[in-house]
Short mmCIF file of C-alpha atoms in Angstrom, two decimals:
data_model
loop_
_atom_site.label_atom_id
_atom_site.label_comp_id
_atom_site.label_asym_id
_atom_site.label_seq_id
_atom_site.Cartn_x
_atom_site.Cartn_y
_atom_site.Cartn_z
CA UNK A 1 91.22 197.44 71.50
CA UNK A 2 90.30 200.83 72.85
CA UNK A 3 89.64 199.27 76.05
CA UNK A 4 88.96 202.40 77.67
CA UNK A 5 86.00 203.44 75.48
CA UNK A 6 84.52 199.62 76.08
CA UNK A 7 85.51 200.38 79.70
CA UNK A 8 82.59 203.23 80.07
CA UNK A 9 80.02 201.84 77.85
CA UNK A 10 80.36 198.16 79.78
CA UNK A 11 80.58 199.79 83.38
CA UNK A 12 76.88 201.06 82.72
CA UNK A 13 75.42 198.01 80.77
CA UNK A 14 76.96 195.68 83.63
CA UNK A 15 75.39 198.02 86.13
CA UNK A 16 72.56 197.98 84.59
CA UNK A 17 72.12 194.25 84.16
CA UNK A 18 72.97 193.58 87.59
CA UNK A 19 69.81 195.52 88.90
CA UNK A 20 67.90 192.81 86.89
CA UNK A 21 69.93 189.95 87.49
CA UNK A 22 71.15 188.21 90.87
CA UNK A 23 74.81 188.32 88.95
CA UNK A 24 76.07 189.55 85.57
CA UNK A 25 79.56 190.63 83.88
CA UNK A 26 81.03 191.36 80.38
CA UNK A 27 84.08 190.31 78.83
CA UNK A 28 85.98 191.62 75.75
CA UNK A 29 88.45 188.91 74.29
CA UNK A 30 90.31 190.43 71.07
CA UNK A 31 92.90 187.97 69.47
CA UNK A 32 95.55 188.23 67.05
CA UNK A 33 98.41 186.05 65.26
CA UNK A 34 101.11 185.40 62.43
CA UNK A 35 103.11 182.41 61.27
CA UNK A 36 106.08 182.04 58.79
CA UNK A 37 107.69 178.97 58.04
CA UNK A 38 110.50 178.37 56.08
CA UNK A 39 112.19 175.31 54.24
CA UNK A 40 114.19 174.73 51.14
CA UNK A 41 111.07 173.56 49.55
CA UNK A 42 108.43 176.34 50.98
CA UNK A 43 108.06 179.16 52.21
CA UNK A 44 104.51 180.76 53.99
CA UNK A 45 103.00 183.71 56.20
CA UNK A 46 99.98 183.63 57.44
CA UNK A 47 97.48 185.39 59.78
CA UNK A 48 96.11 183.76 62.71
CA UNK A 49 91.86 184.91 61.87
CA UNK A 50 91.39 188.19 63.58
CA UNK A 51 88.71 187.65 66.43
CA UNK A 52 87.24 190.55 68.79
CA UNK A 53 83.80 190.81 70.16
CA UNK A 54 81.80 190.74 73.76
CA UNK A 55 80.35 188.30 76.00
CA UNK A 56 77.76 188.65 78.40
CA UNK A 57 76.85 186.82 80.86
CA UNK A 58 74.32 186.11 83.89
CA UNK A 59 74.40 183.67 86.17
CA UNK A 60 71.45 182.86 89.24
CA UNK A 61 73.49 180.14 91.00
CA UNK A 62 71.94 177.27 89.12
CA UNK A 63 72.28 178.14 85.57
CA UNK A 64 74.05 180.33 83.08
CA UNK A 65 72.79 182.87 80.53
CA UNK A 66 75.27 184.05 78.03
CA UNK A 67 75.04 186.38 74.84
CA UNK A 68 78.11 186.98 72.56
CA UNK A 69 77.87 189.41 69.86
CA UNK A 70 81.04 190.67 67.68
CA UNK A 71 79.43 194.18 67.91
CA UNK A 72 80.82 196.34 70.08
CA UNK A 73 78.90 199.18 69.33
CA UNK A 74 76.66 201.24 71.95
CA UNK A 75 73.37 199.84 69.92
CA UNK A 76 75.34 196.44 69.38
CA UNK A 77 76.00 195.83 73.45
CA UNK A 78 72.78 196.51 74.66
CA UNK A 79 70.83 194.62 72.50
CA UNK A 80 73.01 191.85 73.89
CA UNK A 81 72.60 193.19 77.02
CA UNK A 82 68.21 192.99 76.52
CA UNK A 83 68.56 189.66 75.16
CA UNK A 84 70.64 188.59 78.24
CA UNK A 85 67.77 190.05 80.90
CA UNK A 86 65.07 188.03 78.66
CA UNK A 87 66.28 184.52 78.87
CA UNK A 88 64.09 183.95 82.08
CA UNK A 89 67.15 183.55 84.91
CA UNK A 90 65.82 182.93 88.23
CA UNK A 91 66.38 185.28 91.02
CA UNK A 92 69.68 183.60 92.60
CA UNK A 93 70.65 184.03 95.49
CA UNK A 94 74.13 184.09 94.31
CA UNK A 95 77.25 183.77 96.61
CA UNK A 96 79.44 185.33 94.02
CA UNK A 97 77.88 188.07 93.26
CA UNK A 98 79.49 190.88 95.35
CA UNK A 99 83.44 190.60 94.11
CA UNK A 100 86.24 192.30 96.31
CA UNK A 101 86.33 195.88 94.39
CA UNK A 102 89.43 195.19 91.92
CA UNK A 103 90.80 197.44 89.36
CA UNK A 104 93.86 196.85 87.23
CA UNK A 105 95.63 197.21 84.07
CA UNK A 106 98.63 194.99 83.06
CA UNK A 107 101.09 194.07 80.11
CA UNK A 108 103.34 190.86 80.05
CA UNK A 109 106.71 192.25 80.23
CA UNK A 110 108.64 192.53 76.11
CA UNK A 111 111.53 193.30 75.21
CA UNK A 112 110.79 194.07 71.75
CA UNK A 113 106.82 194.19 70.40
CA UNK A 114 106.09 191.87 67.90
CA UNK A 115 104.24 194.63 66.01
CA UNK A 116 107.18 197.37 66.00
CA UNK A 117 109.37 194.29 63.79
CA UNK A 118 108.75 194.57 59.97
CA UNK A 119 107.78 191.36 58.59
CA UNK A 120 110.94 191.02 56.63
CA UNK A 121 112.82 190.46 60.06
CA UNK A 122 110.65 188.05 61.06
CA UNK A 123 110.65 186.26 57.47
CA UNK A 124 114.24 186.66 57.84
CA UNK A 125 114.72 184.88 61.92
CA UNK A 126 112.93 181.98 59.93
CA UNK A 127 115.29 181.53 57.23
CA UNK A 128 118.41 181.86 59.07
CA UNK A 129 116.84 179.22 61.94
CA UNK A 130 116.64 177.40 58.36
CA UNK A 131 119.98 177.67 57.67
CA UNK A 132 121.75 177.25 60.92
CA UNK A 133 120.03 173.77 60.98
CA UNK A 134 120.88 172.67 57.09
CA UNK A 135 124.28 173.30 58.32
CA UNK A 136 124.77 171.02 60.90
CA UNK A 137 125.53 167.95 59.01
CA UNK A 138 125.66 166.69 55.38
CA UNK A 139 122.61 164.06 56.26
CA UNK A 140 120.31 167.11 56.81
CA UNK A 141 117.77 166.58 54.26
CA UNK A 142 115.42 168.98 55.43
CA UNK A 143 114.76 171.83 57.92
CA UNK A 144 111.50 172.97 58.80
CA UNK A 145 111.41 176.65 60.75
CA UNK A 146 108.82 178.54 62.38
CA UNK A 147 107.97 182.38 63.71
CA UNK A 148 105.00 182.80 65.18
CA UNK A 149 103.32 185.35 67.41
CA UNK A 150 100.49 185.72 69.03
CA UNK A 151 98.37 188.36 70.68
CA UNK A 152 95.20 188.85 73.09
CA UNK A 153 93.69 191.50 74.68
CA UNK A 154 91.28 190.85 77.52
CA UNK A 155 88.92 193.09 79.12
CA UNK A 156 86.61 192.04 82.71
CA UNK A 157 83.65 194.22 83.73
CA UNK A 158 81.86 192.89 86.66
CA UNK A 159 80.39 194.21 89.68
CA UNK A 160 83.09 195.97 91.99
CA UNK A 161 85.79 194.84 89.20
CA UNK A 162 87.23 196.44 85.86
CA UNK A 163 90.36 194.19 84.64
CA UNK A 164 92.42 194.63 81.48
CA UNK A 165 95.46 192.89 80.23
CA UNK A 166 97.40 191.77 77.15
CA UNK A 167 99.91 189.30 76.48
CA UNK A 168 102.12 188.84 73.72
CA UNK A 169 103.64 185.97 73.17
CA UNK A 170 106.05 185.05 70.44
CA UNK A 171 108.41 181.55 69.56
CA UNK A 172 110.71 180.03 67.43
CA UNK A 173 110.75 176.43 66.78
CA UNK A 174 113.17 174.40 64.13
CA UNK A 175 112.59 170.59 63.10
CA UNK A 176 115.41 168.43 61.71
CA UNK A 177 114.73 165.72 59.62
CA UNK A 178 118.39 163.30 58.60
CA UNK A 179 118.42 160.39 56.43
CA UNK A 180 121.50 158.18 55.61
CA UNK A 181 119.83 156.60 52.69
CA UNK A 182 118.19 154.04 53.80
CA UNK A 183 115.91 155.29 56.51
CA UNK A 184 114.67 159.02 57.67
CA UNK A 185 114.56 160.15 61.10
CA UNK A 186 113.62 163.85 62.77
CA UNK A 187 113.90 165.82 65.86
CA UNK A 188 112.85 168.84 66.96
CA UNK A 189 113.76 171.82 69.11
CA UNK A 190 111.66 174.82 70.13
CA UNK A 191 112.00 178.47 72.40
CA UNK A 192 110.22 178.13 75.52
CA UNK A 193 109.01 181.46 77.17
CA UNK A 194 106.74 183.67 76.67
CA UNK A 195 107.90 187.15 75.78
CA UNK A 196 108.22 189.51 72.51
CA UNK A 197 110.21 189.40 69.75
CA UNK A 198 113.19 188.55 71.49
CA UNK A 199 112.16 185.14 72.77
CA UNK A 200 111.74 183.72 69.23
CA UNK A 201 115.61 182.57 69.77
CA UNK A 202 117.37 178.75 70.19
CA UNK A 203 119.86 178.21 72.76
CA UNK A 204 123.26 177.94 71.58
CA UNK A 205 123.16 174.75 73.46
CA UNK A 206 119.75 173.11 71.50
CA UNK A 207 121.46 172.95 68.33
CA UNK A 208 123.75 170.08 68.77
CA UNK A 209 121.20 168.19 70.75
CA UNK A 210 119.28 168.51 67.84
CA UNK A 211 121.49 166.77 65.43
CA UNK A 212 122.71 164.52 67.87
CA UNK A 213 119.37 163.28 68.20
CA UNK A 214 118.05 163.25 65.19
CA UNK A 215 121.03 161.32 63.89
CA UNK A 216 120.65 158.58 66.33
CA UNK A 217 117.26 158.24 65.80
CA UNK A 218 118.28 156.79 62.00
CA UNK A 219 119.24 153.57 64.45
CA UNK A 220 116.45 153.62 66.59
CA UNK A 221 115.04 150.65 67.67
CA UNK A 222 111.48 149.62 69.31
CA UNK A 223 111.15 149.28 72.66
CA UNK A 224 110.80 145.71 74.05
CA UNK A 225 107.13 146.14 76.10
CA UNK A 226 107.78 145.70 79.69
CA UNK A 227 107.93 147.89 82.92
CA UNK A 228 111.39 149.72 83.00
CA UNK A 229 113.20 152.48 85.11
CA UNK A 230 112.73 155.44 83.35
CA UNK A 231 114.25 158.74 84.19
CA UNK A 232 111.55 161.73 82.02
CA UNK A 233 112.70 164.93 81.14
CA UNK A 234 111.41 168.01 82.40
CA UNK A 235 109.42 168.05 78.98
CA UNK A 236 108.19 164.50 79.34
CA UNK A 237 107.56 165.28 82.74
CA UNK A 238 105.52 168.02 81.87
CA UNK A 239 103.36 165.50 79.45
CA UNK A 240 102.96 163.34 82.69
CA UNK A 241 101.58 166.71 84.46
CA UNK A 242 99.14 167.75 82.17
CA UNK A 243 97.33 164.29 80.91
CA UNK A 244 97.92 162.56 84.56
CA UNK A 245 97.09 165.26 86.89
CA UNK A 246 96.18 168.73 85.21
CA UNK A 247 92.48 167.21 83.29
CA UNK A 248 92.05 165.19 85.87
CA UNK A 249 91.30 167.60 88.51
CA UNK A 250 89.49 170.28 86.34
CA UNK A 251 87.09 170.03 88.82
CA UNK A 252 84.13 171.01 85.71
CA UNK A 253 84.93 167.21 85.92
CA UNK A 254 83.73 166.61 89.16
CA UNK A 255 80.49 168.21 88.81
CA UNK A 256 79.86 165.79 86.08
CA UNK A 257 80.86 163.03 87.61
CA UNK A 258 83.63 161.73 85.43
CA UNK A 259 86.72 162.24 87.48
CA UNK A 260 88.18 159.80 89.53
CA UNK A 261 90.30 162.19 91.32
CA UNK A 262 87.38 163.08 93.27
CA UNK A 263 87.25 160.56 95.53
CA UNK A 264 90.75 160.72 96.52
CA UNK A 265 90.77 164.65 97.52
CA UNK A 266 92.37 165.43 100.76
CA UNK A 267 94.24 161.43 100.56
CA UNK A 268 97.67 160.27 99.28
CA UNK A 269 98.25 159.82 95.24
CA UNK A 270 101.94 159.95 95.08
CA UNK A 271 105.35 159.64 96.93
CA UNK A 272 106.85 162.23 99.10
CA UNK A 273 108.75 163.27 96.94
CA UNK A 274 105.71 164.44 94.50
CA UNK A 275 104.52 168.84 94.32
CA UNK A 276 102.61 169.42 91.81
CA UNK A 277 101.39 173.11 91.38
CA UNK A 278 99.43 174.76 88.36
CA UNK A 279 100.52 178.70 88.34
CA UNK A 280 99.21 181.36 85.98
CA UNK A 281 101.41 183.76 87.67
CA UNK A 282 104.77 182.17 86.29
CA UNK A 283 106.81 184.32 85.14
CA UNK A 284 107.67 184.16 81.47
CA UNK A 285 105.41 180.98 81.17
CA UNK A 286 103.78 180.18 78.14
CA UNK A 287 99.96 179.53 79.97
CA UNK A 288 100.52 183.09 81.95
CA UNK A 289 97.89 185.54 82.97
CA UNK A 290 97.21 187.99 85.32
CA UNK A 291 93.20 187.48 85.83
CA UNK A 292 91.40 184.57 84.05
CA UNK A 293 88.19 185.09 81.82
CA UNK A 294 85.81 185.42 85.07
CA UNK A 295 87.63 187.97 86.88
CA UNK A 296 89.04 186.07 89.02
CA UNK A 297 93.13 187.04 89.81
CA UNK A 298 95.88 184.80 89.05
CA UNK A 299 97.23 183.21 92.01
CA UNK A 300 99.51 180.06 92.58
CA UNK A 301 97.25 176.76 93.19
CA UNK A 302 99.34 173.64 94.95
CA UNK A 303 97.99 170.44 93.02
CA UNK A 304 99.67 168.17 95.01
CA UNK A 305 101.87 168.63 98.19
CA UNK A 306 104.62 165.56 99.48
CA UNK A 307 102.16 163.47 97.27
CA UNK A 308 98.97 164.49 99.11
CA UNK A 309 95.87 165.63 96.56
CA UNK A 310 94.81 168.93 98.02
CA UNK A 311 93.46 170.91 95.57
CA UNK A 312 91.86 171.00 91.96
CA UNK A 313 91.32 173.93 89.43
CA UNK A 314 87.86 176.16 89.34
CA UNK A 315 86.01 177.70 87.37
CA UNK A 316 82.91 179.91 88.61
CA UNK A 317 80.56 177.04 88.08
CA UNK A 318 82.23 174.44 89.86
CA UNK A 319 83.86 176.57 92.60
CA UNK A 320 79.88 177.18 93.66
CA UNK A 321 79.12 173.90 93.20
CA UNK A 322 81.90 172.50 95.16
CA UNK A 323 83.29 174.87 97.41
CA UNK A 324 86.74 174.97 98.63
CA UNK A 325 89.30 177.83 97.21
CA UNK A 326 88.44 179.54 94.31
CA UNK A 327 91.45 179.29 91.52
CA UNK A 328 92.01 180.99 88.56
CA UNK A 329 91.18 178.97 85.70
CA UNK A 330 87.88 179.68 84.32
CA UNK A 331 89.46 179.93 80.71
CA UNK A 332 87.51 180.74 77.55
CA UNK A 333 89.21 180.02 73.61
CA UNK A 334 87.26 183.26 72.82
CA UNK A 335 84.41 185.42 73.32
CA UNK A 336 82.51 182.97 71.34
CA UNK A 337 83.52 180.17 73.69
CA UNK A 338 82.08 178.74 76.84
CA UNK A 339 84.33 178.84 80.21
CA UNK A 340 85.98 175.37 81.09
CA UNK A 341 87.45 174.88 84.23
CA UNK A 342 91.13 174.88 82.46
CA UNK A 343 95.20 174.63 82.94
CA UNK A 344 97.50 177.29 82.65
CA UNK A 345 101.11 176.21 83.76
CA UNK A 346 100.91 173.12 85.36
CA UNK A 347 104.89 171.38 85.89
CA UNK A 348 106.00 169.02 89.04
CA UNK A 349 108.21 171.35 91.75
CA UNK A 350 111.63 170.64 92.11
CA UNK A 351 113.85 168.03 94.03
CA UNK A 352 116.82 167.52 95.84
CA UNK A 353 118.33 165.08 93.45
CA UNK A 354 120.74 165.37 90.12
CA UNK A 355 119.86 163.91 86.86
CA UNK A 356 123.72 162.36 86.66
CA UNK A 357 122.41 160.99 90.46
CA UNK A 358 119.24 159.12 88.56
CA UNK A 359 121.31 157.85 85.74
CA UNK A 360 124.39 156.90 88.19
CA UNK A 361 122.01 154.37 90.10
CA UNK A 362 120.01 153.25 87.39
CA UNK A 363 120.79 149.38 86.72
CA UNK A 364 118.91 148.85 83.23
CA UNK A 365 115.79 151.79 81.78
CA UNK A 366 114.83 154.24 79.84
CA UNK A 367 115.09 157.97 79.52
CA UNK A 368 112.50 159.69 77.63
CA UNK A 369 113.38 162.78 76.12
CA UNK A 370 110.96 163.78 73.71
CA UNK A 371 107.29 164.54 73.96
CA UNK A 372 104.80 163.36 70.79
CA UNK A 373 101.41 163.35 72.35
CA UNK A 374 99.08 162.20 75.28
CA UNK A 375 95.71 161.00 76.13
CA UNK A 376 94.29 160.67 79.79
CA UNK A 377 91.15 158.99 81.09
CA UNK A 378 90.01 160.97 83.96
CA UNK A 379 86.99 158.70 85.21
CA UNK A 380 89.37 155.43 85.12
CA UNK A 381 92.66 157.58 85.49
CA UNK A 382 94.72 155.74 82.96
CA UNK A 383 97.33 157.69 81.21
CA UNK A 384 99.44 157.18 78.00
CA UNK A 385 102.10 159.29 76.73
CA UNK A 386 103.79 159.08 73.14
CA UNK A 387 107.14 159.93 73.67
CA UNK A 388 109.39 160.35 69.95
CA UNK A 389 112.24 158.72 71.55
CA UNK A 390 114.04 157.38 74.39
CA UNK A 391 118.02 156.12 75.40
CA UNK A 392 118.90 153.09 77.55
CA UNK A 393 120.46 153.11 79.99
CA UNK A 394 122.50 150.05 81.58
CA UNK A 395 124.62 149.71 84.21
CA UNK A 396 124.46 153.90 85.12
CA UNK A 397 125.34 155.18 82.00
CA UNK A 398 123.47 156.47 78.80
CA UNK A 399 124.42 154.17 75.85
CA UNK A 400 123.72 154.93 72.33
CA UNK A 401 120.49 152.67 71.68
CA UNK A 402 117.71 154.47 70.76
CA UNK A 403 113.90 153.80 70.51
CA UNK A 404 111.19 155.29 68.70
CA UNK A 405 108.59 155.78 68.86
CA UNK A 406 107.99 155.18 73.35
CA UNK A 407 104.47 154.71 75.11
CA UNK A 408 104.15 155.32 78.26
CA UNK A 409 101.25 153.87 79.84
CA UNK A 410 99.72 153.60 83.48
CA UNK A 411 97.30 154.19 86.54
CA UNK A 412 97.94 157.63 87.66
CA UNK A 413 98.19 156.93 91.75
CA UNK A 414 100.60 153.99 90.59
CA UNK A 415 102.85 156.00 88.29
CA UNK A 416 103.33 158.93 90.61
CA UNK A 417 103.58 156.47 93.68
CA UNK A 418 106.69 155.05 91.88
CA UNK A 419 108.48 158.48 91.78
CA UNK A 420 111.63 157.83 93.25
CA UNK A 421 113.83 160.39 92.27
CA UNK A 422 113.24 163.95 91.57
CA UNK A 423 115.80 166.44 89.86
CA UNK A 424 116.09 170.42 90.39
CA UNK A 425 116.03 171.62 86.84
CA UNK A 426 112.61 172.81 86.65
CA UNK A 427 111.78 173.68 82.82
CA UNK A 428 108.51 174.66 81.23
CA UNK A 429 107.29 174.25 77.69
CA UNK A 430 104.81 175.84 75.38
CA UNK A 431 101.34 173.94 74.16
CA UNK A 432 98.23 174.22 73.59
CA UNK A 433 95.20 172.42 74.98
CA UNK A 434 91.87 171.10 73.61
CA UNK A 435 89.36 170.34 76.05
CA UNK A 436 87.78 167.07 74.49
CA UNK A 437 89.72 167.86 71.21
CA UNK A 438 88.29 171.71 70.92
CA UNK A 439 88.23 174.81 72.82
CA UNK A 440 91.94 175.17 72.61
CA UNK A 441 93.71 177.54 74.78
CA UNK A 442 97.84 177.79 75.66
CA UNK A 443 98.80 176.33 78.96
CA UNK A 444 102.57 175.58 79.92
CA UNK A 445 103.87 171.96 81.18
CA UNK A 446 107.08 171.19 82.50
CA UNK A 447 108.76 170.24 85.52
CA UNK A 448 112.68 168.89 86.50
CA UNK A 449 113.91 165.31 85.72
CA UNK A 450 111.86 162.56 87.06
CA UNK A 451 112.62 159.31 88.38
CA UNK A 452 109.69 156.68 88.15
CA UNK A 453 108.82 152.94 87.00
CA UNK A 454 106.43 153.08 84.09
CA UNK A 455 105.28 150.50 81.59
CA UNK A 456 106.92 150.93 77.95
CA UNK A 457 105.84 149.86 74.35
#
């Protein structure tokens, strides 16, 4: 993206635009990607669909007007631009439409650029990821590795405000699967930060966690239902984050009326021992930005503070609807998307406990290692987590039972009401997130060992 050519032609169609409208702004979204995968069986690369184009849009402090076009030509902008100032907007007034005058250009911080590394290098991390995990004992039957790399460009043009950034971000992720012949079992393991070329790595210290979990999982049992100690990783803590408290205070949710979490703003939703922050400005983290697709600047939002609800996550929309502090996380998938109100990093803060302190006073429960998936409700605020496996613990100490697969199911307020115990190894993971199964963008989840009473199946 020669953002500084779209830079001149934008400043005077946004200009222009905002002489007709009570508020108007552009935005340039240009998005790249590769994957290779590797396994005894198969190898692949593919390209991630190249997408690059415009948006612009109007807004009269009731309504929206939007026109995306994937010409970013002079000719091609402002006929966007004179469809925009036809769709009959009403004359505002608008309370956001004088922004603090904001300019800025940023890069994500790499070590190596994905697009200086020759494809054979990154064919090549895959296969020896492939290898290092075929090796690691004789009931490896197969070993599933992944490259991939992404990259977008974003460019803001609003009144007062010219913004430009891109983030790389590339990973590395192996999965194990064992058999001893008369059942299979798998595992998986995955890089965590965002970065170049150089973050596509495994810890020395992931590899025989890997087997050692995959192999036990050739025993595993299922869980007897019932409400159980259970100590969550920072990964399953993470899970808890984004489906109990991250959708349910996208506060696009409010305005509609289907979020529970409304009603308790300002009140008490978990123990003392309970922060909950969603942070774009994390650094390394996979959901990082420095402005989000409104213009708005990245800035640290606390969720929850000593259990207290104090704030939920904006976008334009429902920040003028609502009021309050405006956060960055008006997020598009693309150009071609609508803004959501949407996650970035979102991970529990960190305690004053140990996890060997959790598992030392833990009579008989579960810890849950290993995220699968997660559903939340946000207008009845029920939660479930599928978790691939979790250990029991008896008497304070791990034993070598196994179950798989583990829900986790419960009322949000009573889950993090329960939190008894909270850990100081704050980890976050890569994922991406759909909102109602689409418009998927990458957020990071994560937080420090957890100890909680949940209900298990």
């Amino acid at each position: 993206m020669d953002h500084e050519i779209l830079t001149s032609r934008l400043l005077e169609i946004v200009d222009d635009l905002n002489q007709k409208l009570p508020y108007a702004y552009a935005l340039v979204t240009s998005d790249c990607g590769l994957n290779v995968t590797f396994s005894p069986r198969q190898q692949a690369v593919s390209e991630d669909p190249p997408s690059r184009g415009a948006v612009l849009v109007a807004y009269d402090g009731q309504s929206f007007g939007e026109v995306a076009t994937a010409d970013l030509s002079p000719g091609g902008l402002w006929t966007a631009a004179r469809r925009l100032a036809s769709l009959g907007l009403g004359p505002g007034p608008v309370k956001v439409a004088h922004h603090l005058p904001l300019r800025g250009s940023y890069t994500n911080e790499v070590e190596i650029d994905p697009a200086t590394v020759p494809l054979e290098d990154k064919i090549d991390l895959a296969r020896q990821l492939c290898e290092q995990g075929r090796a690691l004992d004789q009931r490896v039957v197969d070993c599933q590795a992944l490259y991939a790399e992404s990259q977008r460009e974003t460019l803001y043009v609003g009144p007062g405000r010219v913004l430009y950034q891109r983030l790389h971000h590339a990973r590395a992720g192996v999965t194990l699967i064992v058999s001893n012949g008369r059942t299979t079992a798998y595992d998986y393991e995955f890089s965590q930060k965002r970065g170049g070329f150089e973050a596509a790595r495994l810890q020395d210290d992931q590899w025989p966690r890997l087997a050692a979990n995959a192999l036990a999982l050739l025993d595993a049992e299922k869980v007897p239902p019932g409400e159980y100690d259970v100590i969550a990783s920072p990964q399953v803590a993470g899970l808890i984050a984004h489906e109990a408290f991250g959708h349910g205070v996208e506060l696009d949710m409010f305005v509609k009326g289907r979020a529970k979490a409304a009603a308790y703003l300002g009140k008490r939703v978990g123990s003392e021992l309970v922060d909950l922050y969603d942070d774009p400005t994390y650094p390394g983290g996979p959901g990082s930005y420095f402005f989000d697709d409104e213009g708005q600047p990245a800035s640290r939002t606390t969720i929850l503070k000593a259990g207290m609800f104090l704030q939920g996550l904006s976008d334009l929309y429902s920040w003028d609807r609502l009021g309050g502090q405006r956060t960055a996380n008006g997020r598009r998938e693309s150009y071609a998307r609508k803004t959501y109100a949407r996650m970035s990093n979102t991970f529990f803060g960190p305690g004053p406990h140990s996890l060997e302190e959790m598992i030392a006073c833990t009579k008989h429960g579960v810890y849950l290692g290993r995220f699968q998936s997660g559903m939340e409700d946000p207008k009845g605020w029920g939660v479930q987590c599928i978790c691939l496996w979790g250990r029991e613990i008896l008497d304070g100490q791990l034993t070598g039972r196994y179950f798989s697969p583990v829900a986790l199911t419960g009322y949000v307020p009573d889950l993090l009401s329960s939190v008894s115990m909270v850990a100081g190894d704050l980890e976050l993971f890569p994922g991406g997130c759909g909102k109602g199964h689409k418009e998927t963008v990458m957020v990071g989840l994560g937080g420090p060992h957890l100890k909680l009473k949940a209900r298990l199946g």
